[in-house]
mmCIF file of C-alpha atoms in Angstrom:
data_model
loop_
_atom_site.group_PDB
_atom_site.id
_atom_site.type_symbol
_atom_site.label_atom_id
_atom_site.label_comp_id
_atom_site.label_asym_id
_atom_site.label_seq_id
_atom_site.Cartn_x
_atom_site.Cartn_y
_atom_site.Cartn_z
ATOM 1 C CA UNK A 248 0.017 0.047 0.025
ATOM 2 C CA UNK A 249 3.143 2.199 0.072
ATOM 3 C CA UNK A 250 2.459 5.548 -1.589
ATOM 4 C CA UNK A 251 -1.367 4.974 -2.289
ATOM 5 C CA UNK A 252 -3.387 8.152 -1.960
ATOM 6 C CA UNK A 253 -5.911 7.254 0.743
ATOM 7 C CA UNK A 254 -9.033 9.063 1.498
ATOM 8 C CA UNK A 255 -8.908 10.223 5.079
ATOM 9 C CA UNK A 256 -11.626 12.203 6.878
ATOM 10 C CA UNK A 257 -10.581 12.236 10.463
ATOM 11 C CA UNK A 258 -7.563 11.638 12.698
ATOM 12 C CA UNK A 259 -8.089 7.826 12.958
ATOM 13 C CA UNK A 260 -8.299 7.256 9.176
ATOM 14 C CA UNK A 261 -5.236 9.537 8.648
ATOM 15 C CA UNK A 262 -3.291 7.501 11.235
ATOM 16 C CA UNK A 263 -4.470 4.283 9.571
ATOM 17 C CA UNK A 264 -3.125 5.542 6.212
ATOM 18 C CA UNK A 265 0.168 6.645 7.658
ATOM 19 C CA UNK A 266 0.770 3.408 9.512
ATOM 20 C CA UNK A 267 0.036 1.377 6.260
ATOM 21 C CA UNK A 268 2.555 3.637 4.372
ATOM 22 C CA UNK A 269 -0.188 5.435 2.410
ATOM 23 C CA UNK A 270 -0.571 9.150 1.930
ATOM 24 C CA UNK A 271 -3.702 10.482 3.688
ATOM 25 C CA UNK A 272 -5.779 12.967 1.728
ATOM 26 C CA UNK A 273 -8.502 14.755 3.518
ATOM 27 C CA UNK A 274 -11.728 14.100 1.524
ATOM 28 C CA UNK A 275 -15.320 14.273 2.675
ATOM 29 C CA UNK A 276 -17.824 11.704 1.454
ATOM 30 C CA UNK A 277 -19.537 14.216 -0.782
ATOM 31 C CA UNK A 278 -16.289 14.785 -2.640
ATOM 32 C CA UNK A 279 -15.213 11.102 -2.829
ATOM 33 C CA UNK A 280 -16.441 10.511 -6.428
ATOM 34 C CA UNK A 281 -14.616 13.499 -7.787
ATOM 35 C CA UNK A 282 -11.487 12.637 -5.789
ATOM 36 C CA UNK A 283 -11.417 9.127 -7.339
ATOM 37 C CA UNK A 284 -12.177 10.489 -10.867
ATOM 38 C CA UNK A 285 -9.298 13.012 -10.743
ATOM 39 C CA UNK A 286 -6.760 10.795 -8.972
ATOM 40 C CA UNK A 287 -6.700 12.904 -5.788
ATOM 41 C CA UNK A 288 -7.415 9.568 -3.966
ATOM 42 C CA UNK A 289 -7.259 6.003 -5.253
ATOM 43 C CA UNK A 290 -8.326 4.036 -2.111
ATOM 44 C CA UNK A 291 -10.496 4.467 0.977
ATOM 45 C CA UNK A 292 -11.975 2.493 3.832
ATOM 46 C CA UNK A 293 -15.695 2.520 4.215
ATOM 47 C CA UNK A 294 -18.813 0.450 4.097
ATOM 48 C CA UNK A 295 -20.378 -1.094 1.068
ATOM 49 C CA UNK A 296 -23.118 1.474 1.205
ATOM 50 C CA UNK A 297 -20.715 4.346 0.636
ATOM 51 C CA UNK A 298 -19.182 2.477 -2.311
ATOM 52 C CA UNK A 299 -22.703 1.893 -3.691
ATOM 53 C CA UNK A 300 -23.902 5.449 -3.010
ATOM 54 C CA UNK A 301 -20.760 6.981 -4.673
ATOM 55 C CA UNK A 302 -20.787 4.478 -7.615
ATOM 56 C CA UNK A 303 -17.095 3.678 -6.911
ATOM 57 C CA UNK A 304 -17.167 0.927 -9.603
ATOM 58 C CA UNK A 305 -16.799 3.721 -12.095
ATOM 59 C CA UNK A 306 -13.162 4.361 -10.796
ATOM 60 C CA UNK A 307 -12.070 1.297 -8.772
ATOM 61 C CA UNK A 308 -12.065 -2.402 -9.601
ATOM 62 C CA UNK A 309 -11.785 -4.068 -6.181
ATOM 63 C CA UNK A 310 -13.631 -3.954 -2.879
ATOM 64 C CA UNK A 311 -12.094 -5.885 -0.038
ATOM 65 C CA UNK A 312 -14.714 -6.766 2.636
ATOM 66 C CA UNK A 313 -12.545 -6.220 5.766
ATOM 67 C CA UNK A 314 -15.656 -6.009 8.009
ATOM 68 C CA UNK A 315 -14.400 -2.669 9.211
ATOM 69 C CA UNK A 316 -17.706 -0.723 8.907
ATOM 70 C CA UNK A 317 -20.627 -2.651 10.332
ATOM 71 C CA UNK A 318 -23.373 -0.478 11.682
ATOM 72 C CA UNK A 319 -24.082 -0.556 15.292
ATOM 73 C CA UNK A 320 -27.091 1.308 16.752
ATOM 74 C CA UNK A 321 -27.756 1.720 20.469
ATOM 75 C CA UNK A 322 -30.613 3.041 22.685
ATOM 76 C CA UNK A 323 -29.732 4.792 25.822
ATOM 77 C CA UNK A 324 -31.972 5.115 28.798
ATOM 78 C CA UNK A 325 -31.718 7.295 31.854
ATOM 79 C CA UNK A 326 -30.238 4.951 34.571
ATOM 80 C CA UNK A 327 -32.399 6.469 37.357
ATOM 81 C CA UNK A 328 -35.597 6.185 35.309
ATOM 82 C CA UNK A 329 -34.724 2.588 34.333
ATOM 83 C CA UNK A 330 -33.964 1.621 37.892
ATOM 84 C CA UNK A 331 -37.197 3.181 39.065
ATOM 85 C CA UNK A 332 -39.258 0.751 37.020
ATOM 86 C CA UNK A 333 -40.709 -2.223 38.744
ATOM 87 C CA UNK A 334 -39.257 -5.677 37.895
ATOM 88 C CA UNK A 335 -42.027 -6.538 35.417
ATOM 89 C CA UNK A 336 -41.606 -3.328 33.362
ATOM 90 C CA UNK A 337 -37.807 -3.513 33.451
ATOM 91 C CA UNK A 338 -37.895 -7.120 32.256
ATOM 92 C CA UNK A 339 -40.415 -6.275 29.614
ATOM 93 C CA UNK A 340 -38.164 -3.411 28.343
ATOM 94 C CA UNK A 341 -35.151 -5.649 28.413
ATOM 95 C CA UNK A 342 -36.943 -8.330 26.406
ATOM 96 C CA UNK A 343 -38.113 -5.828 23.791
ATOM 97 C CA UNK A 344 -34.562 -4.541 23.569
ATOM 98 C CA UNK A 345 -33.230 -7.950 22.841
ATOM 99 C CA UNK A 346 -35.810 -8.545 20.086
ATOM 100 C CA UNK A 347 -34.928 -5.123 18.674
ATOM 101 C CA UNK A 348 -31.282 -5.835 18.786
ATOM 102 C CA UNK A 349 -31.681 -9.205 17.010
ATOM 103 C CA UNK A 350 -33.952 -7.677 14.309
ATOM 104 C CA UNK A 351 -31.567 -4.717 13.693
ATOM 105 C CA UNK A 352 -28.549 -6.858 13.544
ATOM 106 C CA UNK A 353 -30.187 -9.292 11.012
ATOM 107 C CA UNK A 354 -31.361 -6.262 8.856
ATOM 108 C CA UNK A 355 -27.847 -4.714 8.992
ATOM 109 C CA UNK A 356 -26.290 -7.902 7.859
ATOM 110 C CA UNK A 357 -28.915 -8.203 5.034
ATOM 111 C CA UNK A 358 -28.232 -4.613 3.872
ATOM 112 C CA UNK A 359 -24.461 -5.103 4.086
ATOM 113 C CA UNK A 360 -24.789 -8.165 1.803
ATOM 114 C CA UNK A 361 -27.089 -6.264 -0.586
ATOM 115 C CA UNK A 362 -24.613 -3.487 -0.981
ATOM 116 C CA UNK A 363 -21.752 -5.915 -1.714
ATOM 117 C CA UNK A 364 -23.863 -7.726 -4.289
ATOM 118 C CA UNK A 365 -24.592 -4.372 -5.970
ATOM 119 C CA UNK A 366 -20.878 -3.601 -6.091
ATOM 120 C CA UNK A 367 -20.231 -7.018 -7.663
ATOM 121 C CA UNK A 368 -23.153 -6.596 -9.960
ATOM 122 C CA UNK A 369 -21.667 -3.324 -11.275
ATOM 123 C CA UNK A 370 -18.341 -5.105 -12.134
ATOM 124 C CA UNK A 371 -16.268 -4.778 -9.001
ATOM 125 C CA UNK A 372 -14.287 -7.790 -7.585
ATOM 126 C CA UNK A 373 -15.654 -8.101 -4.095
ATOM 127 C CA UNK A 374 -13.680 -10.426 -1.937
ATOM 128 C CA UNK A 375 -12.334 -10.974 1.547
ATOM 129 C CA UNK A 376 -8.841 -9.407 2.189
ATOM 130 C CA UNK A 377 -5.832 -11.591 1.686
ATOM 131 C CA UNK A 378 -4.361 -13.154 4.860
ATOM 132 C CA UNK A 379 -1.498 -10.563 4.631
ATOM 133 C CA UNK A 380 -3.793 -7.629 4.307
ATOM 134 C CA UNK A 381 -6.091 -8.844 7.185
ATOM 135 C CA UNK A 382 -3.061 -9.405 9.387
ATOM 136 C CA UNK A 383 -1.573 -6.007 8.572
ATOM 137 C CA UNK A 384 -4.920 -4.258 9.298
ATOM 138 C CA UNK A 385 -5.304 -6.248 12.532
ATOM 139 C CA UNK A 386 -1.874 -5.173 13.664
ATOM 140 C CA UNK A 387 -2.566 -1.523 12.831
ATOM 141 C CA UNK A 388 -5.843 -1.798 14.564
ATOM 142 C CA UNK A 389 -4.165 -3.253 17.723
ATOM 143 C CA UNK A 390 -1.506 -0.533 17.747
ATOM 144 C CA UNK A 391 -4.085 2.220 17.342
ATOM 145 C CA UNK A 392 -6.264 0.774 20.114
ATOM 146 C CA UNK A 393 -3.269 0.467 22.490
ATOM 147 C CA UNK A 394 -2.224 4.084 21.718
ATOM 148 C CA UNK A 395 -5.764 5.380 22.344
ATOM 149 C CA UNK A 396 -6.152 3.148 25.505
ATOM 150 C CA UNK A 397 -2.842 4.555 26.891
ATOM 151 C CA UNK A 398 -3.887 8.228 26.273
ATOM 152 C CA UNK A 399 -7.334 7.656 27.732
ATOM 153 C CA UNK A 400 -6.084 6.077 30.957
ATOM 154 C CA UNK A 401 -7.858 3.449 33.035
ATOM 155 C CA UNK A 402 -11.340 4.458 31.665
ATOM 156 C CA UNK A 403 -10.074 3.904 28.073
ATOM 157 C CA UNK A 404 -8.451 0.574 28.953
ATOM 158 C CA UNK A 405 -11.761 -0.520 30.478
ATOM 159 C CA UNK A 406 -13.653 0.366 27.306
ATOM 160 C CA UNK A 407 -11.230 -1.506 25.077
ATOM 161 C CA UNK A 408 -11.192 -4.503 27.321
ATOM 162 C CA UNK A 409 -15.036 -4.618 27.493
ATOM 163 C CA UNK A 410 -15.202 -4.325 23.697
ATOM 164 C CA UNK A 411 -12.648 -7.149 23.236
ATOM 165 C CA UNK A 412 -14.642 -9.385 25.707
ATOM 166 C CA UNK A 413 -17.721 -9.117 23.418
ATOM 167 C CA UNK A 414 -15.935 -10.532 20.409
#
């Protein structure tokens, strides 16, 4: 990936590009198509939906499904209000949240697959990353998480550890 012009849009994607030996170029999603067409950028990391929405098959030939961008939606509740509910209402709310989580996860997976099928249908080679690319990206991710965790202190470490325990 050495020297590839990589679309970056925040500190994290710039850091990813730099750690992979690429050249980060600040480009917003609205400008992605023009940047690809003019050679300002030749690679980016995003979901299949961005690739589909921006018709990237007009400028790129490959999409590597790294599983980097999978939507996660959360509902937050006021802790005091939740704890004030009686057991029956609290259990009802928790049961409904599990059903909503399962339905949303299934729909997210369905849409992600649909977007990848559209990319392939428009001529892109859609495939899993090579073992080397997957390994390199995992190493970069670990390094970035460790760096962030260190700067965020114990609270940051707890967040990273909690996330890792869910995988």
